[in-house]
mmCIF file of C-alpha atoms and ligand atoms in Angstrom:
data_model
loop_
_atom_site.group_PDB
_atom_site.id
_atom_site.type_symbol
_atom_site.label_atom_id
_atom_site.label_comp_id
_atom_site.label_asym_id
_atom_site.label_seq_id
_atom_site.Cartn_x
_atom_site.Cartn_y
_atom_site.Cartn_z
ATOM 1 C CA MET A 5 -32.022 -48.025 44.956
ATOM 2 C CA PHE A 6 -35.255 -47.076 43.204
ATOM 3 C CA ILE A 7 -38.371 -49.062 42.275
ATOM 4 C CA THR A 8 -38.200 -48.553 38.564
ATOM 5 C CA ASN A 9 -41.770 -49.493 37.714
ATOM 6 C CA LYS A 10 -43.163 -47.039 40.279
ATOM 7 C CA ILE A 11 -43.387 -43.997 38.106
ATOM 8 C CA ASN A 12 -44.063 -40.413 39.154
ATOM 9 C CA LEU A 13 -45.387 -39.223 35.787
ATOM 10 C CA ARG A 14 -44.950 -35.457 35.537
ATOM 11 C CA ILE A 15 -45.263 -34.734 31.847
ATOM 12 C CA PRO A 16 -47.951 -32.416 30.486
ATOM 13 C CA GLY A 17 -50.108 -35.332 29.371
ATOM 14 C CA PRO A 18 -50.832 -38.160 29.492
ATOM 15 C CA THR A 19 -51.283 -37.645 33.226
ATOM 16 C CA PRO A 20 -51.650 -40.173 36.078
ATOM 17 C CA ILE A 21 -54.977 -41.944 36.475
ATOM 18 C CA PRO A 22 -56.720 -41.747 39.892
ATOM 19 C CA PRO A 23 -57.517 -45.182 41.420
ATOM 20 C CA SER A 24 -61.293 -44.660 41.244
ATOM 21 C CA VAL A 25 -61.000 -43.792 37.549
ATOM 22 C CA GLN A 26 -58.779 -46.816 36.901
ATOM 23 C CA ALA A 27 -61.326 -49.040 38.656
ATOM 24 C CA ALA A 28 -64.253 -47.522 36.753
ATOM 25 C CA MET A 29 -62.536 -48.272 33.449
ATOM 26 C CA SER A 30 -62.311 -51.958 34.280
ATOM 27 C CA GLN A 31 -66.100 -52.404 34.596
ATOM 28 C CA PRO A 32 -67.612 -55.066 32.360
ATOM 29 C CA MET A 33 -68.505 -53.840 28.888
ATOM 30 C CA ILE A 34 -72.047 -52.705 28.132
ATOM 31 C CA GLY A 35 -73.839 -52.354 24.809
ATOM 32 C CA HIS A 36 -72.981 -49.000 23.302
ATOM 33 C CA ARG A 37 -76.577 -48.469 22.116
ATOM 34 C CA SER A 38 -78.116 -49.499 25.458
ATOM 35 C CA ASN A 39 -80.095 -47.241 27.762
ATOM 36 C CA GLU A 40 -77.265 -47.374 30.285
ATOM 37 C CA ALA A 41 -74.838 -46.099 27.668
ATOM 38 C CA SER A 42 -77.213 -43.301 26.628
ATOM 39 C CA THR A 43 -77.723 -42.198 30.206
ATOM 40 C CA LEU A 44 -73.973 -42.163 30.714
ATOM 41 C CA ILE A 45 -73.227 -40.233 27.508
ATOM 42 C CA LYS A 46 -75.874 -37.601 28.279
ATOM 43 C CA SER A 47 -74.634 -37.288 31.840
ATOM 44 C CA VAL A 48 -70.944 -36.752 31.012
ATOM 45 C CA SER A 49 -71.744 -34.253 28.257
ATOM 46 C CA GLU A 50 -73.973 -32.309 30.647
ATOM 47 C CA ARG A 51 -71.354 -32.316 33.398
ATOM 48 C CA LEU A 52 -68.586 -31.162 31.056
ATOM 49 C CA LYS A 53 -70.523 -27.939 30.349
ATOM 50 C CA PRO A 54 -69.344 -25.964 33.399
ATOM 51 C CA PHE A 55 -65.707 -26.649 32.446
ATOM 52 C CA PHE A 56 -66.325 -25.237 28.971
ATOM 53 C CA GLY A 57 -68.436 -22.398 30.370
ATOM 54 C CA THR A 58 -71.210 -22.930 27.885
ATOM 55 C CA THR A 59 -74.869 -23.877 27.648
ATOM 56 C CA GLU A 60 -74.073 -25.966 24.537
ATOM 57 C CA ASN A 61 -73.594 -29.700 25.052
ATOM 58 C CA PRO A 62 -69.988 -30.738 24.348
ATOM 59 C CA LEU A 63 -69.758 -33.440 21.643
ATOM 60 C CA LEU A 64 -67.856 -36.662 22.410
ATOM 61 C CA PHE A 65 -65.314 -38.134 19.984
ATOM 62 C CA THR A 66 -63.210 -41.253 20.108
ATOM 63 C CA GLY A 67 -59.771 -40.094 19.046
ATOM 64 C CA SER A 68 -56.760 -38.218 20.386
ATOM 65 C CA GLY A 69 -56.878 -34.450 20.854
ATOM 66 C CA THR A 70 -55.736 -33.776 17.320
ATOM 67 C CA SER A 71 -58.889 -35.433 15.962
ATOM 68 C CA VAL A 72 -60.997 -32.543 17.246
ATOM 69 C CA LEU A 73 -58.456 -29.956 16.091
ATOM 70 C CA GLU A 74 -58.922 -31.432 12.627
ATOM 71 C CA ALA A 75 -62.720 -31.582 13.079
ATOM 72 C CA ALA A 76 -62.763 -27.876 13.992
ATOM 73 C CA VAL A 77 -60.935 -27.117 10.736
ATOM 74 C CA VAL A 78 -62.670 -29.414 8.235
ATOM 75 C CA ASN A 79 -66.171 -28.454 9.406
ATOM 76 C CA THR A 80 -65.678 -24.687 9.165
ATOM 77 C CA ILE A 81 -63.031 -23.762 6.576
ATOM 78 C CA GLN A 82 -63.214 -24.402 2.844
ATOM 79 C CA PRO A 83 -60.237 -24.392 0.467
ATOM 80 C CA GLY A 84 -59.143 -20.869 -0.444
ATOM 81 C CA GLU A 85 -60.664 -19.273 2.651
ATOM 82 C CA GLU A 86 -58.464 -17.001 4.712
ATOM 83 C CA VAL A 87 -57.725 -17.714 8.371
ATOM 84 C CA LEU A 88 -55.401 -16.389 11.055
ATOM 85 C CA VAL A 89 -53.502 -18.680 13.422
ATOM 86 C CA VAL A 90 -51.893 -17.255 16.522
ATOM 87 C CA VAL A 91 -48.822 -19.446 16.890
ATOM 88 C CA THR A 92 -47.179 -19.462 20.319
ATOM 89 C CA GLY A 93 -45.496 -22.865 19.957
ATOM 90 C CA VAL A 94 -45.879 -26.429 18.668
ATOM 91 C CA PHE A 95 -49.662 -26.676 19.041
ATOM 92 C CA GLY A 96 -50.476 -23.376 17.348
ATOM 93 C CA ASP A 97 -48.229 -24.580 14.558
ATOM 94 C CA ARG A 98 -50.220 -27.830 14.423
ATOM 95 C CA PHE A 99 -53.421 -25.859 13.722
ATOM 96 C CA ALA A 100 -51.576 -24.030 10.918
ATOM 97 C CA LYS A 101 -50.405 -27.352 9.439
ATOM 98 C CA ILE A 102 -53.899 -28.865 9.484
ATOM 99 C CA LEU A 103 -55.322 -25.726 7.856
ATOM 100 C CA THR A 104 -52.635 -25.772 5.163
ATOM 101 C CA GLU A 105 -53.427 -29.429 4.482
ATOM 102 C CA TYR A 106 -57.078 -28.503 3.912
ATOM 103 C CA GLY A 107 -56.181 -25.724 1.494
ATOM 104 C CA ALA A 108 -56.850 -22.671 3.675
ATOM 105 C CA VAL A 109 -54.958 -19.437 3.066
ATOM 106 C CA VAL A 110 -53.126 -19.323 6.374
ATOM 107 C CA ARG A 111 -52.026 -16.008 7.907
ATOM 108 C CA ARG A 112 -49.900 -16.380 11.006
ATOM 109 C CA LEU A 113 -49.233 -14.231 14.007
ATOM 110 C CA ASP A 114 -46.009 -15.804 15.213
ATOM 111 C CA VAL A 115 -45.237 -14.966 18.808
ATOM 112 C CA GLU A 116 -41.837 -15.535 20.390
ATOM 113 C CA TRP A 117 -41.981 -18.941 22.118
ATOM 114 C CA GLY A 118 -42.550 -18.493 25.848
ATOM 115 C CA LYS A 119 -44.628 -15.348 25.382
ATOM 116 C CA THR A 120 -48.285 -14.504 24.751
ATOM 117 C CA PRO A 121 -49.365 -12.214 21.905
ATOM 118 C CA ASP A 122 -49.483 -8.473 22.260
ATOM 119 C CA PRO A 123 -53.180 -7.551 21.789
ATOM 120 C CA GLU A 124 -52.098 -4.648 19.555
ATOM 121 C CA ASP A 125 -50.321 -7.035 17.187
ATOM 122 C CA LEU A 126 -53.478 -9.104 16.983
ATOM 123 C CA THR A 127 -55.572 -6.002 16.283
ATOM 124 C CA SER A 128 -53.297 -4.873 13.477
ATOM 125 C CA ARG A 129 -53.277 -8.361 11.955
ATOM 126 C CA LEU A 130 -57.092 -8.373 12.038
ATOM 127 C CA GLN A 131 -57.197 -4.971 10.333
ATOM 128 C CA GLN A 132 -54.660 -6.091 7.742
ATOM 129 C CA HIS A 133 -56.794 -9.113 6.773
ATOM 130 C CA PRO A 134 -60.462 -8.096 6.762
ATOM 131 C CA ASN A 135 -61.723 -11.328 5.151
ATOM 132 C CA LEU A 136 -60.739 -13.831 7.830
ATOM 133 C CA LYS A 137 -63.189 -16.697 8.314
ATOM 134 C CA ALA A 138 -61.700 -17.836 11.607
ATOM 135 C CA VAL A 139 -58.962 -17.081 14.118
ATOM 136 C CA PHE A 140 -57.293 -20.018 15.875
ATOM 137 C CA PHE A 141 -55.799 -19.902 19.376
ATOM 138 C CA THR A 142 -54.243 -22.328 21.831
ATOM 139 C CA GLN A 143 -55.218 -21.640 25.452
ATOM 140 C CA CYS A 144 -52.296 -23.389 27.133
ATOM 141 C CA GLU A 145 -49.415 -23.768 24.691
ATOM 142 C CA THR A 146 -48.068 -26.997 26.162
ATOM 143 C CA SER A 147 -44.690 -26.720 24.422
ATOM 144 C CA THR A 148 -43.763 -23.520 26.280
ATOM 145 C CA GLY A 149 -46.124 -23.364 29.264
ATOM 146 C CA VAL A 150 -47.848 -20.090 28.421
ATOM 147 C CA LEU A 151 -51.530 -19.546 29.042
ATOM 148 C CA ASN A 152 -52.903 -17.315 26.301
ATOM 149 C CA PRO A 153 -55.514 -14.872 27.677
ATOM 150 C CA ILE A 154 -58.502 -16.025 25.629
ATOM 151 C CA ASN A 155 -60.730 -13.764 27.750
ATOM 152 C CA ILE A 156 -58.947 -10.760 26.172
ATOM 153 C CA LEU A 157 -58.033 -12.131 22.731
ATOM 154 C CA SER A 158 -61.390 -13.595 21.740
ATOM 155 C CA PRO A 159 -63.449 -10.421 22.376
ATOM 156 C CA LEU A 160 -60.788 -8.501 20.435
ATOM 157 C CA VAL A 161 -61.393 -10.695 17.389
ATOM 158 C CA LYS A 162 -65.137 -10.101 17.704
ATOM 159 C CA LYS A 163 -64.602 -6.344 17.954
ATOM 160 C CA HIS A 164 -62.602 -6.134 14.720
ATOM 161 C CA SER A 165 -64.028 -8.916 12.556
ATOM 162 C CA ASP A 166 -66.737 -11.402 11.804
ATOM 163 C CA ALA A 167 -64.404 -14.377 12.094
ATOM 164 C CA LEU A 168 -65.110 -17.440 14.190
ATOM 165 C CA VAL A 169 -62.892 -17.924 17.232
ATOM 166 C CA ILE A 170 -61.606 -21.486 17.599
ATOM 167 C CA VAL A 171 -59.646 -22.507 20.686
ATOM 168 C CA ASP A 172 -57.522 -25.556 21.478
ATOM 169 C CA ALA A 173 -57.922 -25.960 25.234
ATOM 170 C CA VAL A 174 -56.605 -29.545 25.336
ATOM 171 C CA SER A 175 -53.991 -28.946 28.036
ATOM 172 C CA SER A 176 -55.921 -26.452 30.144
ATOM 173 C CA LEU A 177 -59.623 -27.315 30.237
ATOM 174 C CA GLY A 178 -60.518 -28.883 33.564
ATOM 175 C CA ALA A 179 -57.638 -27.093 35.328
ATOM 176 C CA VAL A 180 -58.097 -23.458 34.360
ATOM 177 C CA PRO A 181 -61.214 -21.266 34.062
ATOM 178 C CA PHE A 182 -62.782 -21.211 30.612
ATOM 179 C CA GLU A 183 -65.892 -19.173 29.752
ATOM 180 C CA MET A 184 -66.748 -20.075 26.198
ATOM 181 C CA ASP A 185 -70.067 -18.182 26.074
ATOM 182 C CA ALA A 186 -68.944 -15.100 27.990
ATOM 183 C CA TRP A 187 -65.732 -14.797 25.963
ATOM 184 C CA ASN A 188 -67.551 -15.300 22.663
ATOM 185 C CA VAL A 189 -65.606 -18.401 21.627
ATOM 186 C CA ASP A 190 -67.202 -20.379 18.774
ATOM 187 C CA ILE A 191 -65.502 -23.758 18.999
ATOM 188 C CA THR A 192 -63.593 -25.091 21.993
ATOM 189 C CA VAL A 193 -61.810 -28.417 21.752
ATOM 190 C CA ALA A 194 -60.318 -30.531 24.545
ATOM 191 C CA GLY A 195 -59.028 -34.029 25.181
ATOM 192 C CA SER A 196 -59.057 -36.686 27.849
ATOM 193 C CA GLN A 197 -55.418 -37.321 28.795
ATOM 194 C CA LYS A 198 -54.524 -33.968 30.335
ATOM 195 C CA ALA A 199 -56.464 -32.321 33.163
ATOM 196 C CA PHE A 200 -59.395 -34.744 32.837
ATOM 197 C CA MET A 201 -57.238 -37.546 34.273
ATOM 198 C CA ILE A 202 -58.191 -40.347 31.887
ATOM 199 C CA PRO A 203 -56.099 -42.052 29.218
ATOM 200 C CA ALA A 204 -55.842 -40.658 25.697
ATOM 201 C CA GLY A 205 -58.700 -41.593 23.390
ATOM 202 C CA LEU A 206 -61.598 -39.246 24.116
ATOM 203 C CA ALA A 207 -61.897 -35.772 22.672
ATOM 204 C CA PHE A 208 -64.517 -33.065 23.151
ATOM 205 C CA ALA A 209 -65.793 -30.167 21.093
ATOM 206 C CA ALA A 210 -68.287 -27.482 22.096
ATOM 207 C CA VAL A 211 -69.787 -25.423 19.286
ATOM 208 C CA SER A 212 -71.586 -22.053 19.360
ATOM 209 C CA PRO A 213 -74.808 -21.301 17.405
ATOM 210 C CA LYS A 214 -72.786 -18.994 15.126
ATOM 211 C CA ALA A 215 -70.345 -21.792 14.342
ATOM 212 C CA TRP A 216 -73.234 -24.199 13.638
ATOM 213 C CA SER A 217 -74.617 -21.802 11.038
ATOM 214 C CA ILE A 218 -71.244 -21.937 9.215
ATOM 215 C CA ILE A 219 -70.909 -25.705 9.686
ATOM 216 C CA GLU A 220 -74.340 -26.308 8.159
ATOM 217 C CA LYS A 221 -73.236 -24.558 4.950
ATOM 218 C CA ASN A 222 -69.819 -26.219 4.784
ATOM 219 C CA ASN A 223 -69.479 -28.762 1.987
ATOM 220 C CA ASN A 224 -65.978 -30.143 2.507
ATOM 221 C CA PRO A 225 -65.788 -33.914 2.107
ATOM 222 C CA LYS A 226 -65.776 -35.492 5.573
ATOM 223 C CA PHE A 227 -67.239 -38.518 7.288
ATOM 224 C CA TYR A 228 -65.869 -39.589 10.704
ATOM 225 C CA LEU A 229 -65.231 -35.968 11.703
ATOM 226 C CA ASP A 230 -68.563 -34.519 10.534
ATOM 227 C CA LEU A 231 -69.713 -32.517 13.573
ATOM 228 C CA LYS A 232 -73.368 -32.549 12.461
ATOM 229 C CA ARG A 233 -73.536 -36.323 12.943
ATOM 230 C CA TYR A 234 -72.250 -35.933 16.502
ATOM 231 C CA ARG A 235 -74.800 -33.251 17.332
ATOM 232 C CA GLU A 236 -77.688 -35.253 15.929
ATOM 233 C CA ASN A 237 -76.627 -38.391 17.796
ATOM 234 C CA LEU A 238 -75.893 -36.626 21.078
ATOM 235 C CA SER A 239 -79.463 -35.341 21.193
ATOM 236 C CA LYS A 240 -80.443 -39.037 21.423
ATOM 237 C CA GLY A 241 -77.743 -39.829 23.979
ATOM 238 C CA THR A 242 -75.495 -41.599 21.558
ATOM 239 C CA THR A 243 -72.523 -41.148 19.223
ATOM 240 C CA PRO A 244 -72.450 -41.809 15.449
ATOM 241 C CA PHE A 245 -69.810 -44.546 15.799
ATOM 242 C CA THR A 246 -68.880 -46.918 18.637
ATOM 243 C CA PRO A 247 -67.596 -44.765 21.494
ATOM 244 C CA ALA A 248 -64.704 -45.756 23.772
ATOM 245 C CA VAL A 249 -67.157 -46.896 26.456
ATOM 246 C CA SER A 250 -64.457 -47.790 29.005
ATOM 247 C CA LEU A 251 -62.990 -44.313 28.736
ATOM 248 C CA ILE A 252 -66.451 -42.850 29.257
ATOM 249 C CA PHE A 253 -66.736 -44.942 32.451
ATOM 250 C CA GLY A 254 -63.441 -43.321 33.400
ATOM 251 C CA LEU A 255 -64.669 -39.834 32.519
ATOM 252 C CA ASP A 256 -67.752 -40.349 34.666
ATOM 253 C CA ALA A 257 -65.533 -41.229 37.639
ATOM 254 C CA ALA A 258 -63.132 -38.370 36.912
ATOM 255 C CA LEU A 259 -65.994 -35.857 36.789
ATOM 256 C CA GLU A 260 -67.168 -37.219 40.138
ATOM 257 C CA LEU A 261 -63.761 -36.403 41.616
ATOM 258 C CA LEU A 262 -63.738 -32.919 40.091
ATOM 259 C CA GLU A 263 -67.283 -32.254 41.290
ATOM 260 C CA ALA A 264 -66.511 -33.472 44.807
ATOM 261 C CA GLU A 265 -63.467 -31.209 45.039
ATOM 262 C CA GLY A 266 -65.367 -28.328 43.420
ATOM 263 C CA MET A 267 -64.402 -26.542 40.235
ATOM 264 C CA THR A 268 -63.120 -23.422 41.994
ATOM 265 C CA GLU A 269 -61.007 -25.511 44.340
ATOM 266 C CA VAL A 270 -59.605 -27.494 41.378
ATOM 267 C CA PHE A 271 -58.531 -24.232 39.696
ATOM 268 C CA HIS A 272 -57.098 -22.975 43.000
ATOM 269 C CA ARG A 273 -55.044 -26.183 43.388
ATOM 270 C CA HIS A 274 -53.527 -25.793 39.929
ATOM 271 C CA GLU A 275 -52.730 -22.137 40.575
ATOM 272 C CA GLY A 276 -51.024 -23.146 43.827
ATOM 273 C CA MET A 277 -48.902 -25.777 42.081
ATOM 274 C CA LYS A 278 -47.805 -23.233 39.529
ATOM 275 C CA ASN A 279 -46.783 -20.880 42.345
ATOM 276 C CA LEU A 280 -44.808 -23.411 44.326
ATOM 277 C CA THR A 281 -43.086 -24.860 41.251
ATOM 278 C CA ARG A 282 -42.048 -21.408 40.043
ATOM 279 C CA ALA A 283 -40.822 -20.397 43.498
ATOM 280 C CA ALA A 284 -38.710 -23.560 43.723
ATOM 281 C CA ILE A 285 -37.166 -23.126 40.271
ATOM 282 C CA SER A 286 -36.416 -19.456 40.963
ATOM 283 C CA ALA A 287 -34.724 -20.412 44.223
ATOM 284 C CA LEU A 288 -32.372 -22.611 42.174
ATOM 285 C CA SER A 289 -31.636 -19.598 39.931
ATOM 286 C CA LEU A 290 -32.747 -21.531 36.857
ATOM 287 C CA PRO A 291 -34.470 -19.267 34.314
ATOM 288 C CA LEU A 292 -38.204 -19.824 33.933
ATOM 289 C CA MET A 293 -39.370 -19.701 30.340
ATOM 290 C CA THR A 294 -42.522 -17.728 31.068
ATOM 291 C CA SER A 295 -43.300 -14.592 33.037
ATOM 292 C CA GLU A 296 -45.506 -14.755 36.129
ATOM 293 C CA GLU A 297 -48.288 -13.158 34.120
ATOM 294 C CA ASP A 298 -48.091 -15.540 31.133
ATOM 295 C CA ALA A 299 -47.482 -18.808 33.011
ATOM 296 C CA SER A 300 -49.964 -21.652 32.763
ATOM 297 C CA PRO A 301 -51.154 -23.385 35.965
ATOM 298 C CA THR A 302 -50.796 -26.744 34.172
ATOM 299 C CA VAL A 303 -47.153 -26.905 33.063
ATOM 300 C CA THR A 304 -43.914 -25.086 33.926
ATOM 301 C CA SER A 305 -41.059 -24.750 31.412
ATOM 302 C CA VAL A 306 -37.511 -24.104 32.565
ATOM 303 C CA TYR A 307 -34.337 -23.278 30.652
ATOM 304 C CA GLY A 308 -31.328 -25.360 31.546
ATOM 305 C CA ALA A 309 -28.370 -23.708 33.232
ATOM 306 C CA ASP A 310 -25.794 -22.382 30.760
ATOM 307 C CA GLY A 311 -23.920 -25.123 28.998
ATOM 308 C CA TRP A 312 -25.823 -28.173 30.184
ATOM 309 C CA ASP A 313 -28.250 -30.385 28.400
ATOM 310 C CA SER A 314 -31.695 -30.771 29.951
ATOM 311 C CA GLU A 315 -31.784 -34.290 28.491
ATOM 312 C CA ILE A 316 -29.151 -35.316 31.092
ATOM 313 C CA LEU A 317 -31.418 -34.040 33.828
ATOM 314 C CA ARG A 318 -34.315 -35.995 32.361
ATOM 315 C CA SER A 319 -32.373 -39.224 32.229
ATOM 316 C CA ASP A 320 -31.156 -38.775 35.831
ATOM 317 C CA LEU A 321 -34.750 -38.241 36.944
ATOM 318 C CA LYS A 322 -35.889 -41.287 35.018
ATOM 319 C CA LYS A 323 -33.423 -43.375 37.066
ATOM 320 C CA MET A 324 -35.132 -42.028 40.189
ATOM 321 C CA GLY A 325 -38.576 -43.009 38.882
ATOM 322 C CA ILE A 326 -39.621 -39.483 37.881
ATOM 323 C CA VAL A 327 -40.643 -38.617 34.350
ATOM 324 C CA ILE A 328 -40.610 -35.009 33.170
ATOM 325 C CA ALA A 329 -40.793 -33.667 29.624
ATOM 326 C CA GLY A 330 -38.063 -32.118 27.507
ATOM 327 C CA GLY A 331 -38.312 -29.400 24.894
ATOM 328 C CA GLN A 332 -39.933 -29.917 21.504
ATOM 329 C CA GLN A 333 -38.446 -28.921 18.133
ATOM 330 C CA HIS A 334 -35.748 -26.225 18.514
ATOM 331 C CA LEU A 335 -36.096 -26.346 22.305
ATOM 332 C CA LYS A 336 -34.916 -29.960 22.592
ATOM 333 C CA GLY A 337 -32.105 -30.159 25.146
ATOM 334 C CA LYS A 338 -32.632 -26.500 26.040
ATOM 335 C CA ILE A 339 -35.642 -26.701 28.326
ATOM 336 C CA PHE A 340 -37.412 -29.142 30.578
ATOM 337 C CA ARG A 341 -41.112 -29.116 31.440
ATOM 338 C CA ILE A 342 -42.841 -30.192 34.618
ATOM 339 C CA GLY A 343 -46.485 -31.136 34.131
ATOM 340 C CA HIS A 344 -48.677 -30.377 37.145
ATOM 341 C CA MET A 345 -52.197 -30.884 35.901
ATOM 342 C CA GLY A 346 -54.885 -33.416 36.615
ATOM 343 C CA TYR A 347 -54.393 -35.912 39.423
ATOM 344 C CA CYS A 348 -51.554 -33.960 40.974
ATOM 345 C CA ASP A 349 -51.055 -32.156 44.235
ATOM 346 C CA PRO A 350 -48.094 -30.412 45.883
ATOM 347 C CA PHE A 351 -46.735 -33.619 47.404
ATOM 348 C CA ASP A 352 -46.360 -35.058 43.910
ATOM 349 C CA ILE A 353 -44.141 -32.104 42.963
ATOM 350 C CA LEU A 354 -41.792 -32.037 45.984
ATOM 351 C CA PRO A 355 -40.015 -35.276 44.939
ATOM 352 C CA VAL A 356 -39.537 -33.848 41.450
ATOM 353 C CA LEU A 357 -37.816 -30.796 42.919
ATOM 354 C CA SER A 358 -35.703 -32.959 45.172
ATOM 355 C CA ALA A 359 -34.592 -35.119 42.244
ATOM 356 C CA ILE A 360 -33.769 -32.030 40.162
ATOM 357 C CA GLU A 361 -31.499 -30.787 42.956
ATOM 358 C CA ILE A 362 -29.728 -34.146 43.139
ATOM 359 C CA SER A 363 -29.147 -34.242 39.384
ATOM 360 C CA LEU A 364 -27.888 -30.641 39.273
ATOM 361 C CA LYS A 365 -25.502 -31.300 42.144
ATOM 362 C CA LYS A 366 -24.172 -34.363 40.317
ATOM 363 C CA GLN A 367 -23.619 -32.173 37.279
ATOM 364 C CA ASN A 368 -21.573 -29.751 39.419
ATOM 365 C CA VAL A 369 -24.106 -26.959 39.353
ATOM 366 C CA GLU A 370 -23.503 -24.760 42.402
ATOM 367 C CA LEU A 371 -26.370 -25.213 44.879
ATOM 368 C CA ARG A 372 -27.293 -26.128 48.413
ATOM 369 C CA LEU A 373 -29.399 -29.291 48.563
ATOM 370 C CA GLY A 374 -32.898 -28.552 49.802
ATOM 371 C CA THR A 375 -33.087 -25.070 48.276
ATOM 372 C CA ALA A 376 -35.927 -25.795 45.861
ATOM 373 C CA VAL A 377 -37.854 -28.006 48.241
ATOM 374 C CA GLN A 378 -37.598 -25.379 50.954
ATOM 375 C CA ALA A 379 -38.881 -22.632 48.664
ATOM 376 C CA ALA A 380 -41.794 -24.839 47.621
ATOM 377 C CA GLU A 381 -42.611 -25.672 51.230
ATOM 378 C CA GLU A 382 -42.640 -21.993 52.097
ATOM 379 C CA VAL A 383 -45.246 -21.337 49.420
ATOM 380 C CA LEU A 384 -47.153 -24.409 50.446
ATOM 381 C CA SER A 385 -47.341 -23.383 54.090
ATOM 382 C CA GLN A 386 -49.446 -20.377 53.006
ATOM 383 C CA TYR A 387 -52.096 -22.787 51.791
ATOM 384 C CA VAL A 388 -52.355 -24.983 54.885
HETATM 385 C C1 PLP B 5 -51.823 -32.749 23.990
HETATM 386 C C2 PLP B 5 -52.287 -31.610 23.177
HETATM 387 C C3 PLP B 5 -53.029 -31.796 21.988
HETATM 388 C C4 PLP B 5 -53.491 -33.123 21.485
HETATM 389 O O1 PLP B 5 -52.534 -33.979 21.132
HETATM 390 P P1 PLP B 5 -52.903 -35.510 20.836
HETATM 391 O O2 PLP B 5 -51.566 -36.149 20.871
HETATM 392 O O3 PLP B 5 -53.543 -35.569 19.518
HETATM 393 O O4 PLP B 5 -53.830 -35.960 21.925
HETATM 394 C C5 PLP B 5 -53.480 -30.673 21.316
HETATM 395 N N1 PLP B 5 -53.217 -29.442 21.769
HETATM 396 C C6 PLP B 5 -52.534 -29.225 22.899
HETATM 397 C C7 PLP B 5 -52.336 -27.827 23.359
HETATM 398 C C8 PLP B 5 -52.039 -30.303 23.632
HETATM 399 O O5 PLP B 5 -51.353 -30.083 24.764
#
């Protein structure tokens, strides 16, 4: 009944690739030290700036998102130095693990999964540990679907300490406003396979002058992830090692799409998808994991109805050609997550809602078919 290789991919990364981006990536290879490559590298770095909200040129890495998380750590923190990690889920925990691996003294502010930190808790943690070298945040915590308010949290760190602010914006940059300079963020890292609509394999890091002054003094052993090499090379329109040129062709095409739509309109679209997805889930009386205030425009997490396993829902959807994400770690089987970032618009989400209704009905959950779709359409009609 379904075309099984026609996949509606609705996980929070990797995300679907737009046709123009797919086509751009199949261009014939060029020399990575050629003038064409330099022009391209300079151009994409320049055009990424507005998404980071900075005057600094974002550095380009070949690697998955975690490569730049690790780069942010190894270039700034030396063994024995004290740091604070605000952990709101799996990805905050990943920062803590990397820091532990590199010998940092890791203080944690653990926040209940599905919530954002209370600014007062952050303040008291900062006062409790006056020697922090850096504070680590995740903008969108992909495992729960919260969007941490970096605009509030980062200035708070600066008010109470001298620590660097380092932000993982992998699953939000390109879909959600980010103002690195205005919010006083020192290092912002992002990746390619989420809102930037290209496959995994490129990662970005923007670095403030304050962070550079720390990085210059850092003497941790490092080679591939040494940020100074990337800065020096970028000034000449190149990268220290062979870049994933095909992915950069893709990034160029993806930025063209984002520029044509307009950054504000891109953010507005993601906000709208959050609203219609939440309205649809609420209409089904399934509990949303995040409050309206804390919810990310890029991914929506939902608790299963009492007594059923969200993995059954996922496998039903898979049969209908729709791929959504489950829960990670202790949330496995308990939640499902709908990714709505990148190359995604409302008419990509309606079939997901329809399929969820069909699966729930099959599992004898009380509902009227069409409930979720109708609620989504009602929200959508306000935008047309
Ligand atoms: C996807 C993601 C990453 C990067 O993961 P990789 O698998 O290394 O690309 C990091 N942080 C967040 C918040 C993410 O969503």
